[in-house]
Coordinates of C-alpha atoms in Angstrom, one line a residue:
X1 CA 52.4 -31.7 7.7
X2 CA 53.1 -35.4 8.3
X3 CA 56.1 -35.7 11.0
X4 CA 58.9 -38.4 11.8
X5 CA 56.5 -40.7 13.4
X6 CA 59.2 -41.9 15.6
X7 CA 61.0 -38.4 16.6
X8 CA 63.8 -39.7 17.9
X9 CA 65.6 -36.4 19.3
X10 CA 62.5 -36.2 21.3
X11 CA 62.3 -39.5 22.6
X12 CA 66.0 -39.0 23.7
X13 CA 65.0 -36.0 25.7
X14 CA 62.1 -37.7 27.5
X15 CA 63.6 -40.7 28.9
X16 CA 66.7 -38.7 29.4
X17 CA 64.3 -36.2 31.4
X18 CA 61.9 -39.1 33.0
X19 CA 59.3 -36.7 33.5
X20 CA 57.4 -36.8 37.3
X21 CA 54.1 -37.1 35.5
X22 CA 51.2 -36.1 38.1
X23 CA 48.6 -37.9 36.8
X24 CA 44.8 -36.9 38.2
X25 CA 43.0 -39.6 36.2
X26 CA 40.2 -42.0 36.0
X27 CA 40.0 -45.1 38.4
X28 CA 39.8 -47.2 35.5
X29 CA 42.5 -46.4 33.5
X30 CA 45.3 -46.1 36.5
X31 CA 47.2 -48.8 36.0
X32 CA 47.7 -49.2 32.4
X33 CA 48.5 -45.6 32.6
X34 CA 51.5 -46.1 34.5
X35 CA 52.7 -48.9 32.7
X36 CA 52.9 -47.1 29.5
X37 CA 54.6 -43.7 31.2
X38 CA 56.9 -46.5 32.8
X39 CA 57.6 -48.2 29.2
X40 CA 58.7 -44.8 27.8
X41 CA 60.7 -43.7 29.9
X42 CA 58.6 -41.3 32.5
X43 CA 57.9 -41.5 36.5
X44 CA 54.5 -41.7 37.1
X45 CA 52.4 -40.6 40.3
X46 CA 48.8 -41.0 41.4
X47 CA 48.4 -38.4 43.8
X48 CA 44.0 -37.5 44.2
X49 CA 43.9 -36.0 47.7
X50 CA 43.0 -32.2 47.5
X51 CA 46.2 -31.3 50.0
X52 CA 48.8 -33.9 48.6
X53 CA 47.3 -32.9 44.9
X54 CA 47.9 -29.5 45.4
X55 CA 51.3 -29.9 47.2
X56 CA 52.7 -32.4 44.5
X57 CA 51.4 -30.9 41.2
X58 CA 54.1 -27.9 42.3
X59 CA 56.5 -30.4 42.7
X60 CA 55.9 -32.6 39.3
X61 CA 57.1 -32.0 35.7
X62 CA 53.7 -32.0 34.9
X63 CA 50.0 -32.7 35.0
X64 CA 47.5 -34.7 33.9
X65 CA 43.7 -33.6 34.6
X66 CA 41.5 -36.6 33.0
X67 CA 38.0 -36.3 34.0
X68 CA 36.8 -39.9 33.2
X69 CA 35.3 -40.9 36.8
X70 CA 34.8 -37.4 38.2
X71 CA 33.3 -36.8 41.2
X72 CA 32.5 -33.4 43.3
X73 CA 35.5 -34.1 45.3
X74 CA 38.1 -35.1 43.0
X75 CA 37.3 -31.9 41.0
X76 CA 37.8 -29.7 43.9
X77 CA 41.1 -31.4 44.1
X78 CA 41.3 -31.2 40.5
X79 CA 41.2 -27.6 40.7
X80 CA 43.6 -27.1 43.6
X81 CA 46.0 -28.9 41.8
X82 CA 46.0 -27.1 38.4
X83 CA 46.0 -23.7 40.8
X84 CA 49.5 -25.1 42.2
X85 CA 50.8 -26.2 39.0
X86 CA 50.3 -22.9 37.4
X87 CA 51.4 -21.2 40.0
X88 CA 54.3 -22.9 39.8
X89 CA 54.9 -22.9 36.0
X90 CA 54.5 -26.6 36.0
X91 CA 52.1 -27.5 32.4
X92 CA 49.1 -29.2 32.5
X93 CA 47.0 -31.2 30.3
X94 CA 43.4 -32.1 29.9
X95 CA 42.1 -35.1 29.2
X96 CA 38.0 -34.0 28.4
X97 CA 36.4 -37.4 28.8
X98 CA 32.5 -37.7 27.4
X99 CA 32.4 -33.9 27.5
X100 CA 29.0 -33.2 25.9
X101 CA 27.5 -36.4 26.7
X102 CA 27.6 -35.3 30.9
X103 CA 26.6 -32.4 31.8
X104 CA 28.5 -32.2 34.7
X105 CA 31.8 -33.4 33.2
X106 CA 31.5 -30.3 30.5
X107 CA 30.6 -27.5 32.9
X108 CA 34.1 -28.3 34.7
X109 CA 36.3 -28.3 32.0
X110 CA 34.6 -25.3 30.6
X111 CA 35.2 -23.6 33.8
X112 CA 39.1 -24.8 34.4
X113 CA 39.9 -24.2 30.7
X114 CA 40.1 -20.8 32.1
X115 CA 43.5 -21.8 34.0
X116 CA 45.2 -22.2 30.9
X117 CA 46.0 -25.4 30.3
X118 CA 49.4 -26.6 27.9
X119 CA 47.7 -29.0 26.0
X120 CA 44.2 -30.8 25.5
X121 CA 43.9 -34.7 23.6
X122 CA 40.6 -35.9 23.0
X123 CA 38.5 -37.9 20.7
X124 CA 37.1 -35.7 17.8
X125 CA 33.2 -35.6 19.2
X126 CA 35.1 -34.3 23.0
X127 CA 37.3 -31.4 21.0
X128 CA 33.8 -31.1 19.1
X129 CA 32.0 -30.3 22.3
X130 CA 34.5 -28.6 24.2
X131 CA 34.3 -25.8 21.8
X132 CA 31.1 -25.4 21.9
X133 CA 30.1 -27.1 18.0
X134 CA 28.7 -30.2 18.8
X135 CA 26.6 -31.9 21.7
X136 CA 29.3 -34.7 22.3
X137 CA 29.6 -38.4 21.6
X138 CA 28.1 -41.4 22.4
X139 CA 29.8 -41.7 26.2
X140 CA 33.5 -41.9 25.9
X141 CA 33.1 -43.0 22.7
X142 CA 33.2 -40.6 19.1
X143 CA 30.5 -40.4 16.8
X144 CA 32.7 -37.7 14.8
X145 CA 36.3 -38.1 12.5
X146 CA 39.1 -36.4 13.4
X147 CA 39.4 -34.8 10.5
X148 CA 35.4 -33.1 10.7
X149 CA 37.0 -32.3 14.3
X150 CA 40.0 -30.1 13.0
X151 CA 38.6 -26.4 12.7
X152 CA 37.2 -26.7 16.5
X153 CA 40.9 -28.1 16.9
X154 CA 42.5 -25.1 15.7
X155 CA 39.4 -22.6 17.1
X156 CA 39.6 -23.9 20.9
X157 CA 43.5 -23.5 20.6
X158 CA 43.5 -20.7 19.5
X159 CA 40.7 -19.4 22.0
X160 CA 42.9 -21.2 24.9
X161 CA 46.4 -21.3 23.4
X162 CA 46.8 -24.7 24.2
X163 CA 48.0 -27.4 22.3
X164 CA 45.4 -29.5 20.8
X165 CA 45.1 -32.9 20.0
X166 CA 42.2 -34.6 18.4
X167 CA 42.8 -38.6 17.8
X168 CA 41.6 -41.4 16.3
X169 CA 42.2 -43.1 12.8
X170 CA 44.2 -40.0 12.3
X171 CA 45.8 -37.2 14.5
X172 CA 45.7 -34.1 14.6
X173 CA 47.5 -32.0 16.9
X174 CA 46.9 -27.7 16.1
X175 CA 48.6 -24.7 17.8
X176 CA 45.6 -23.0 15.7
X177 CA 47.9 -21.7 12.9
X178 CA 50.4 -25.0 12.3
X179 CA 48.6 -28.6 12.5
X180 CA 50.7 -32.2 12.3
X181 CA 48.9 -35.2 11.0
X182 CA 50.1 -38.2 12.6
X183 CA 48.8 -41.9 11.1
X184 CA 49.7 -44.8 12.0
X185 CA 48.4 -47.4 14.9
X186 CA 45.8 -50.0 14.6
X187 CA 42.2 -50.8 15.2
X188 CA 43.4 -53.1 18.2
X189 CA 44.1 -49.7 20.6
X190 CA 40.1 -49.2 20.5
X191 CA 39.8 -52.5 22.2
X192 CA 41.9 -52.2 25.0
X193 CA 40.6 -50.0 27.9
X194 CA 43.0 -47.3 28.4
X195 CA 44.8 -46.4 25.1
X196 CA 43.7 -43.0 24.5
X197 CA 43.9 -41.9 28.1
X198 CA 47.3 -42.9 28.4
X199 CA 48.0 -41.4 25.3
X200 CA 47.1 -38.0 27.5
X201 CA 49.1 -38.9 29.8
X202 CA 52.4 -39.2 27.6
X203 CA 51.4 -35.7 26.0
X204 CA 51.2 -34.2 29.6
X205 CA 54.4 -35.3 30.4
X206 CA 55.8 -34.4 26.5
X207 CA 54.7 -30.5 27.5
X208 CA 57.6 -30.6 29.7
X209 CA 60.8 -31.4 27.3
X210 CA 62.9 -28.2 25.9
X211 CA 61.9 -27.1 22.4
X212 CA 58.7 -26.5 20.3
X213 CA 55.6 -28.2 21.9
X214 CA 53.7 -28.5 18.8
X215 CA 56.5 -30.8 18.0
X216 CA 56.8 -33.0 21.6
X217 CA 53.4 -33.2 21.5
X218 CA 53.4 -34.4 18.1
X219 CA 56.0 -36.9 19.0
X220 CA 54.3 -38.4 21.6
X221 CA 51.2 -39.2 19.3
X222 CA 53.9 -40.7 16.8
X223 CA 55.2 -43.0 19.6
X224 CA 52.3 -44.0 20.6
X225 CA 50.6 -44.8 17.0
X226 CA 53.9 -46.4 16.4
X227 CA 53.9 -49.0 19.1
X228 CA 50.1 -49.8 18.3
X229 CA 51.6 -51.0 14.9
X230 CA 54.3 -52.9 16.0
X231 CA 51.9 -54.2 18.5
X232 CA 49.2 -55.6 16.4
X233 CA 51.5 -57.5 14.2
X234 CA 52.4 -59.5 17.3
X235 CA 49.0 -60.0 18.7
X236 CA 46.6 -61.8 18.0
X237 CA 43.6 -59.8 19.6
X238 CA 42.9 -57.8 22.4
X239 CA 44.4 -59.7 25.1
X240 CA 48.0 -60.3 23.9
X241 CA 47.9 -57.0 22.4
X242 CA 48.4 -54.7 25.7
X243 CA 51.4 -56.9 26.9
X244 CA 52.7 -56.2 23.3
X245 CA 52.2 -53.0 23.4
X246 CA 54.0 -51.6 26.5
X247 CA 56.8 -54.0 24.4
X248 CA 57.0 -51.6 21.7
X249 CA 56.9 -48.5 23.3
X250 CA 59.7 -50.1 25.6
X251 CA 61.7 -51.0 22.7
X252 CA 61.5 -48.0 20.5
X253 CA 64.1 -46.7 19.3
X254 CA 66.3 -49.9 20.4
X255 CA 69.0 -47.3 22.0
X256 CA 69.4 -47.5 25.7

């Protein structure tokens, strides 16, 4: 099923919300990260040392586990953190960077899928690996479609009952019996560090609104493909696109 792209009753609810988005995530990635929770809407937070991690994930709206520069420390403060959150009801989301290509990387998130995370967004050759089909991509990059990624989609959500997203060219985001099908965005978000993990970061903060989360999840993937269009048509590569891009998901919607 192909949804409003936009989803503008959602969009309402999240900046009327501002979710506190606790966002555990790679060093390299931190910045734009913020900018794009800042640009929709959301309140972003950086918070990596094990006693504030675990103190503020209760306190978020929600939580972002992305395991792009992992270390032994930040997972035990990883783990402390989603322990909080859960015990506090607060959702979280995983962000399985170059699972299957690491072996280290896939042996955590293996392990903390086990805490039950809300939702998990990854490349098709991460959701590929993190159920257990495929040997993973070429680093953080796929070497799979989204589409031969769907059935471990809909199998590791189901196995977890989480919501998953697998992106690229195409989305697809699965409660294991309903899927969405976003398209949409533009070959200029592969080019710009950052893209997919913010992407996360606006689904970990979407698991937090009212209502059906297939659908908020689904919403933020539509926001996000949709700025990456409006984007590209005012760029003219990689380095004007990023600027353009926090534009458009500023300006969606034109209501504020």
């Amino acid at each position: 099923m192909q949804p409003d792209l936009l989803n503008l009753h959602a969009l309402h609810h999240f900046r009327t919300r501002s979710p506190l988005t606790h966002c555990m995530t790679n060093d390299v990635v931190q910045t734009f990260t913020a900018n794009v929770l800042l640009a929709l809407g959301a309140s972003p937070a950086m918070v990596i040392e094990a006693e504030e991690a675990e103190q503020f994930s209760a306190i978020a709206d929600a939580l972002l586990i992305n395991v792009g520069t992992l270390t032994a420390p930040r997972a035990q403060a990883m783990r402390r953190a989603i322990e909080s959150a859960v015990a506090a009801g607060k959702p979280w989301t995983l962000d399985p960077v170059a699972v299957g290509a690491l072996t280290y990387r896939t042996r955590f998130c293996q392990q903390i899928l086990a805490l039950k995370p809300a939702a998990i967004r990854g490349n098709a050759s991460e959701i590929l690996a993190l159920a257990g089909m495929s040997a993973g991509g070429r680093g953080v990059d796929t070497t799979d479609t989204a589409a031969s990624a769907l059935p471990a989609a809909q199998a590791l959500a189901r196995q977890t009952n989480a919501i998953v997203a697998v992106t690229g060219e195409v989305d697809y985001v699965t409660d294991g019996l309903r899927t969405q099908t976003l398209t949409g965005g533009d070959l200029l978000m592969t080019r710009v560090v950052g893209t997919g993990c913010a992407l996360s970061a606006v689904v970990a903060a979407s698991c937090s609104l009212p209502g059906d989360r297939l659908d908020n999840i689904a919403a933020a993937c539509g926001w996000m493909k949709r700025a990456g269009t409006l984007a590209a048509a005012h760029s003219k590569g990689p380095g004007s696109f990023a600027p353009a891009f926090l534009d458009a998901l500023w300006e969606l919607g034109a209501q504020r």
